[in-house]
Amino acid sequence: MRRFFFLEPPPDPEARRWPAPPDLLRHLRALRIGPAEEFLLLAPGAAAARPAHWSGGRELELGPEVPMSAPAFRPVLLATAWPKGARADQLVVRAAETAVERILPLRCARSVAGREPLRPARLARWRRLAWEACQQCRNPRPPVLEAEPLPLAEAVATAAGRRCFLLDPAGPPLLDLLADTNAEPVALFCGPEGGFAPAEREEAASLGLEPAGLGPTLLRIEAAGPLAAALCQHRVAAAHNQPCSRKET
């Protein structure tokens, strides 16, 4: 996939030359984009993009709109207890890198952070971090980050039509449960440090959530959900013969 940059709002559809915003110019200079390299400009999640070239000045040369293709991602909703401080940054970035479609804060009995709605300034910061992560890893569909934490039952109701997994160290391996090779939508439920309370586990079972394990060790909130999402995407990538992700310089 070609390199792309998110813009909101995107350039005027009729424009052929366009003054680039200062933030975009800084990115182009830092990445040493040359005149021969074509890149794309698009609104987050858009189905179409504008090809662009940069010759080192303040303006870009724009081509006509083209369809924006994307890898075959599995739709993944991550309902997760919210970590404290800078660990929330890591959660959002890793979720964006693993193509999570939607992040829903989960209010649990043992939650320490994330009991109140996420503040607008924090939301704006996390959305910017998600955009930057998506641009770097070539994921054109940044996750939607919800502001309102929900209790378990309400979160499950928002996941209607998805196969729902409760991340649990005692559960069977998630990869075994994902033996199907289609892109079935899933919802992953990740509890706080200390795990879900016994009453929440009983509620999850009554709501039809399937326990799913990620390995022999206990993972932090910011690691467990994105790792589970990566396993979900790996199954789909393998079915479509897509290459596994790699770090680019």
Coordinates of C-alpha atoms in Angstrom, one line a residue, residues 72-74 76-78 94-101 167 174-175 178 186 188 214 222-238 242-245:
A72 CA -8.8 -7.6 4.4
F73 CA -9.2 -6.6 8.0
R74 CA -11.5 -8.5 10.4
V76 CA -12.8 -6.0 15.7
L77 CA -14.4 -4.1 18.6
L78 CA -12.2 -3.9 21.7
R94 CA -1.3 -0.6 19.6
A95 CA -5.0 -0.9 18.9
A96 CA -4.5 1.3 15.8
E97 CA -1.5 -0.8 14.7
T98 CA -3.6 -4.0 14.9
A99 CA -6.5 -2.6 13.0
V100 CA -9.0 -2.4 15.8
E101 CA -12.2 -0.9 14.3
L167 CA -10.1 -12.5 27.5
L174 CA -7.9 -17.7 21.1
L175 CA -6.2 -18.9 18.0
L178 CA -10.5 -18.6 15.6
V186 CA -15.6 -10.2 16.8
L188 CA -12.9 -8.7 22.6
L214 CA -3.6 -15.5 25.1
E222 CA -2.5 -2.2 27.1
A223 CA -1.0 -5.4 25.9
A224 CA -3.8 -8.0 26.1
G225 CA -6.4 -6.3 23.9
P226 CA -4.1 -5.4 21.0
L227 CA -2.4 -8.8 21.1
A228 CA -5.8 -10.5 20.8
A229 CA -6.7 -8.1 17.9
A230 CA -3.5 -9.0 16.2
L231 CA -4.3 -12.7 16.4
C232 CA -7.7 -12.1 15.0
Q233 CA -6.2 -10.2 12.0
H234 CA -3.5 -12.8 11.5
R235 CA -6.1 -15.5 10.8
V236 CA -7.7 -13.3 8.1
A237 CA -4.3 -12.3 6.6
A238 CA -3.3 -16.0 6.4
Q242 CA -1.4 -11.4 2.8
P243 CA 2.1 -10.9 4.1
C244 CA 2.6 -10.7 7.9
S245 CA 3.4 -7.2 9.2

